[in-house]
């Protein structure tokens, strides 16, 4: 060993301190966006278990110099976690008829069930339970280890490092000609590809991190200001290079908002606004140099027909809220529920509502959804009002405004890589509130953020989160809708020549996804291949069409079954509906009618 150089030893468990927990949490913030934004359930499970392990280490063996507080973001995600867990609890069907008439109508399609959870897709809700457990564990630990101002700046620095790594990887992808994340995953991008599959999600992440980095540049020391400014410029250019119209407009609006907030500050007003303007100018120049024509084209076509297409997705929201008025459809279950309410058949599958504000109301119900949004908006106002770190706190608030604006037409807050740093920074940017007197009501102290979590409560939270994560990990990973659909197709193929009409493993798949329309239609298609199977297939077709009335292939199967049963008039009506919903399949439908009827008269 060289003289004067100490050998590094990993910390023992008994010597685990705040610095080690802080570094581990920062590494988690950097790792999530590199792992495709944390979109896959396997990544979510690993991240949730890591955060819960950090919480357990903090609760039992670390030196707890500061106790965590119940901040408004922590209250919001805890309420969301409790509501999501309640959506997975089996309830009697008469009770479901009162709290969620839409769920009762779907579940009574299987008359053998007397108890069922409210969620219309329990495995997807289990995945979201893992996500919320991750948020709760990270917020409790982060509330303690990022308490002082210098540690809050370390939190912002970790977010800045994560954004810089993603931006640099995006430029590396462009340099070597990779048009997929890591050259392997996801769909091929048009221009700027990094570690996120969806360019709108990439724009949301880089926009928030760029604003946090700009706050560090404004308030940092002289030798670090240029570094932070260059990093913020690269990340801001990445927002524009994603060609996300919503991300571009929201980012420019958030920069203008930050400039307004800094301009109203009487101390060092000119220098702070000048730094914000310098970052905006550098971002625009770099992005324009690299992709002037595509960016201008996207902004010029902002008001075209495709720009308003997302508003059509929002139209069924009142009907969904009427059918699920109290507890929502189930967090993560929107994919299975939405086909019942959409007005017309489309080729795309909508996993989210393309509006996080409305998505919150649909997933959790209007009462809780409004409360969650109110808590988060109040926290943004509190950050702007207090601003303990000056421009750095204001930049975090501007980042929250950016995400709020972009998610009027997007859903990047559904990704842990975007939501987790936003929640952590927003929770800590308001600083530490003063201690409220004990005689004040507890709800008032909770609203003010003055409730301190005792070590016993932190340990109870760690045990409870570990139990929830252990119960949710297996169904979240193994029973996704895609994997269960593939399982059903294999079961039907294996049973094609068997005497039994359906294999025994079909019923559990249907119970796990009661609102999915494709599973019963796959069963009906298999039954139609069997001799005299039209009569057995018709109830499954009716079930699929009840869950997706505008699905053209479902009407196609109905026409085939009715024609086999001799109901020619009804069959032709179903064929006509199939042609109206899927005009490109009209020729194939006419050829099938001619083949089944033996002539052209029916055609």
PDB file of N, CA, C and O in Angstrom, residues 65-92:
ATOM      1  N   UNK A  65     -29.835  10.925  14.171  1.00  0.00           N
ATOM      2  CA  UNK A  65     -29.641  12.275  14.695  1.00  0.00           C
ATOM      3  C   UNK A  65     -30.898  13.116  14.533  1.00  0.00           C
ATOM      4  O   UNK A  65     -31.200  13.961  15.373  1.00  0.00           O
ATOM      5  N   UNK A  66     -31.614  12.907  13.445  1.00  0.00           N
ATOM      6  CA  UNK A  66     -32.835  13.661  13.190  1.00  0.00           C
ATOM      7  C   UNK A  66     -33.967  12.675  12.920  1.00  0.00           C
ATOM      8  O   UNK A  66     -33.787  11.691  12.198  1.00  0.00           O
ATOM      9  N   UNK A  67     -35.114  12.966  13.460  1.00  0.00           N
ATOM     10  CA  UNK A  67     -36.273  12.119  13.228  1.00  0.00           C
ATOM     11  C   UNK A  67     -37.052  12.631  12.027  1.00  0.00           C
ATOM     12  O   UNK A  67     -37.148  13.843  11.808  1.00  0.00           O
ATOM     13  N   UNK A  68     -37.625  11.745  11.240  1.00  0.00           N
ATOM     14  CA  UNK A  68     -38.391  12.175  10.065  1.00  0.00           C
ATOM     15  C   UNK A  68     -39.702  12.857  10.472  1.00  0.00           C
ATOM     16  O   UNK A  68     -40.244  12.611  11.549  1.00  0.00           O
ATOM     17  N   UNK A  69     -40.195  13.684   9.564  1.00  0.00           N
ATOM     18  CA  UNK A  69     -41.454  14.387   9.768  1.00  0.00           C
ATOM     19  C   UNK A  69     -42.475  13.929   8.732  1.00  0.00           C
ATOM     20  O   UNK A  69     -42.127  13.469   7.651  1.00  0.00           O
ATOM     21  N   UNK A  70     -43.732  14.130   9.096  1.00  0.00           N
ATOM     22  CA  UNK A  70     -44.832  13.823   8.173  1.00  0.00           C
ATOM     23  C   UNK A  70     -45.069  15.031   7.267  1.00  0.00           C
ATOM     24  O   UNK A  70     -45.844  15.936   7.597  1.00  0.00           O
ATOM     25  N   UNK A  71     -44.380  15.078   6.132  1.00  0.00           N
ATOM     26  CA  UNK A  71     -44.591  16.155   5.175  1.00  0.00           C
ATOM     27  C   UNK A  71     -45.854  15.893   4.360  1.00  0.00           C
ATOM     28  O   UNK A  71     -46.387  14.771   4.346  1.00  0.00           O
ATOM     29  N   UNK A  72     -46.336  16.904   3.684  1.00  0.00           N
ATOM     30  CA  UNK A  72     -47.559  16.746   2.892  1.00  0.00           C
ATOM     31  C   UNK A  72     -47.399  15.713   1.775  1.00  0.00           C
ATOM     32  O   UNK A  72     -48.322  14.923   1.543  1.00  0.00           O
ATOM     33  N   UNK A  73     -46.269  15.670   1.040  1.00  0.00           N
ATOM     34  CA  UNK A  73     -46.110  14.575   0.060  1.00  0.00           C
ATOM     35  C   UNK A  73     -46.141  13.199   0.708  1.00  0.00           C
ATOM     36  O   UNK A  73     -46.695  12.257   0.131  1.00  0.00           O
ATOM     37  N   UNK A  74     -45.571  13.067   1.908  1.00  0.00           N
ATOM     38  CA  UNK A  74     -45.618  11.774   2.596  1.00  0.00           C
ATOM     39  C   UNK A  74     -47.048  11.429   2.993  1.00  0.00           C
ATOM     40  O   UNK A  74     -47.476  10.268   2.883  1.00  0.00           O
ATOM     41  N   UNK A  75     -47.803  12.416   3.449  1.00  0.00           N
ATOM     42  CA  UNK A  75     -49.216  12.170   3.770  1.00  0.00           C
ATOM     43  C   UNK A  75     -49.974  11.726   2.519  1.00  0.00           C
ATOM     44  O   UNK A  75     -50.781  10.784   2.556  1.00  0.00           O
ATOM     45  N   UNK A  76     -49.704  12.392   1.399  1.00  0.00           N
ATOM     46  CA  UNK A  76     -50.421  12.065   0.157  1.00  0.00           C
ATOM     47  C   UNK A  76     -50.128  10.639  -0.295  1.00  0.00           C
ATOM     48  O   UNK A  76     -51.049   9.877  -0.615  1.00  0.00           O
ATOM     49  N   UNK A  77     -48.850  10.257  -0.343  1.00  0.00           N
ATOM     50  CA  UNK A  77     -48.529   8.913  -0.832  1.00  0.00           C
ATOM     51  C   UNK A  77     -48.949   7.835   0.170  1.00  0.00           C
ATOM     52  O   UNK A  77     -49.278   6.711  -0.220  1.00  0.00           O
ATOM     53  N   UNK A  78     -48.972   8.165   1.462  1.00  0.00           N
ATOM     54  CA  UNK A  78     -49.453   7.198   2.446  1.00  0.00           C
ATOM     55  C   UNK A  78     -50.943   6.949   2.275  1.00  0.00           C
ATOM     56  O   UNK A  78     -51.415   5.800   2.343  1.00  0.00           O
ATOM     57  N   UNK A  79     -51.720   8.017   2.055  1.00  0.00           N
ATOM     58  CA  UNK A  79     -53.144   7.838   1.783  1.00  0.00           C
ATOM     59  C   UNK A  79     -53.359   7.038   0.499  1.00  0.00           C
ATOM     60  O   UNK A  79     -54.237   6.168   0.436  1.00  0.00           O
ATOM     61  N   UNK A  80     -52.568   7.331  -0.536  1.00  0.00           N
ATOM     62  CA  UNK A  80     -52.686   6.578  -1.789  1.00  0.00           C
ATOM     63  C   UNK A  80     -52.325   5.110  -1.581  1.00  0.00           C
ATOM     64  O   UNK A  80     -52.960   4.215  -2.149  1.00  0.00           O
ATOM     65  N   UNK A  81     -51.300   4.838  -0.751  1.00  0.00           N
ATOM     66  CA  UNK A  81     -50.917   3.454  -0.460  1.00  0.00           C
ATOM     67  C   UNK A  81     -52.043   2.721   0.267  1.00  0.00           C
ATOM     68  O   UNK A  81     -52.368   1.570  -0.068  1.00  0.00           O
ATOM     69  N   UNK A  82     -52.657   3.375   1.258  1.00  0.00           N
ATOM     70  CA  UNK A  82     -53.747   2.742   1.994  1.00  0.00           C
ATOM     71  C   UNK A  82     -54.935   2.465   1.084  1.00  0.00           C
ATOM     72  O   UNK A  82     -55.566   1.396   1.151  1.00  0.00           O
ATOM     73  N   UNK A  83     -55.262   3.426   0.202  1.00  0.00           N
ATOM     74  CA  UNK A  83     -56.386   3.227  -0.715  1.00  0.00           C
ATOM     75  C   UNK A  83     -56.095   2.104  -1.704  1.00  0.00           C
ATOM     76  O   UNK A  83     -56.981   1.296  -2.026  1.00  0.00           O
ATOM     77  N   UNK A  84     -54.858   2.008  -2.183  1.00  0.00           N
ATOM     78  CA  UNK A  84     -54.502   0.948  -3.124  1.00  0.00           C
ATOM     79  C   UNK A  84     -54.566  -0.420  -2.458  1.00  0.00           C
ATOM     80  O   UNK A  84     -55.016  -1.402  -3.067  1.00  0.00           O
ATOM     81  N   UNK A  85     -54.094  -0.501  -1.205  1.00  0.00           N
ATOM     82  CA  UNK A  85     -54.207  -1.772  -0.484  1.00  0.00           C
ATOM     83  C   UNK A  85     -55.668  -2.148  -0.266  1.00  0.00           C
ATOM     84  O   UNK A  85     -56.043  -3.329  -0.372  1.00  0.00           O
ATOM     85  N   UNK A  86     -56.532  -1.162   0.020  1.00  0.00           N
ATOM     86  CA  UNK A  86     -57.956  -1.436   0.202  1.00  0.00           C
ATOM     87  C   UNK A  86     -58.593  -1.932  -1.095  1.00  0.00           C
ATOM     88  O   UNK A  86     -59.502  -2.775  -1.063  1.00  0.00           O
ATOM     89  N   UNK A  87     -58.112  -1.445  -2.228  1.00  0.00           N
ATOM     90  CA  UNK A  87     -58.660  -1.898  -3.512  1.00  0.00           C
ATOM     91  C   UNK A  87     -58.349  -3.362  -3.801  1.00  0.00           C
ATOM     92  O   UNK A  87     -58.971  -3.954  -4.681  1.00  0.00           O
ATOM     93  N   UNK A  88     -57.407  -3.955  -3.078  1.00  0.00           N
ATOM     94  CA  UNK A  88     -57.060  -5.360  -3.270  1.00  0.00           C
ATOM     95  C   UNK A  88     -57.730  -6.285  -2.264  1.00  0.00           C
ATOM     96  O   UNK A  88     -57.571  -7.504  -2.344  1.00  0.00           O
ATOM     97  N   UNK A  89     -58.461  -5.717  -1.312  1.00  0.00           N
ATOM     98  CA  UNK A  89     -59.115  -6.531  -0.281  1.00  0.00           C
ATOM     99  C   UNK A  89     -60.428  -7.077  -0.844  1.00  0.00           C
ATOM    100  O   UNK A  89     -61.257  -6.306  -1.344  1.00  0.00           O
ATOM    101  N   UNK A  90     -60.671  -8.405  -0.796  1.00  0.00           N
ATOM    102  CA  UNK A  90     -61.949  -8.945  -1.285  1.00  0.00           C
ATOM    103  C   UNK A  90     -63.127  -8.441  -0.460  1.00  0.00           C
ATOM    104  O   UNK A  90     -63.088  -8.420   0.771  1.00  0.00           O
ATOM    105  N   UNK A  91     -64.165  -8.015  -1.160  1.00  0.00           N
ATOM    106  CA  UNK A  91     -65.379  -7.498  -0.533  1.00  0.00           C
ATOM    107  C   UNK A  91     -66.573  -8.286  -1.050  1.00  0.00           C
ATOM    108  O   UNK A  91     -66.546  -8.809  -2.166  1.00  0.00           O
ATOM    109  N   UNK A  92     -67.646  -8.381  -0.269  1.00  0.00           N
ATOM    110  CA  UNK A  92     -68.860  -9.042  -0.784  1.00  0.00           C
ATOM    111  C   UNK A  92     -69.475  -8.246  -1.915  1.00  0.00           C
ATOM    112  O   UNK A  92     -69.439  -7.002  -1.920  1.00  0.00           O
TER     113      UNK A  92
END
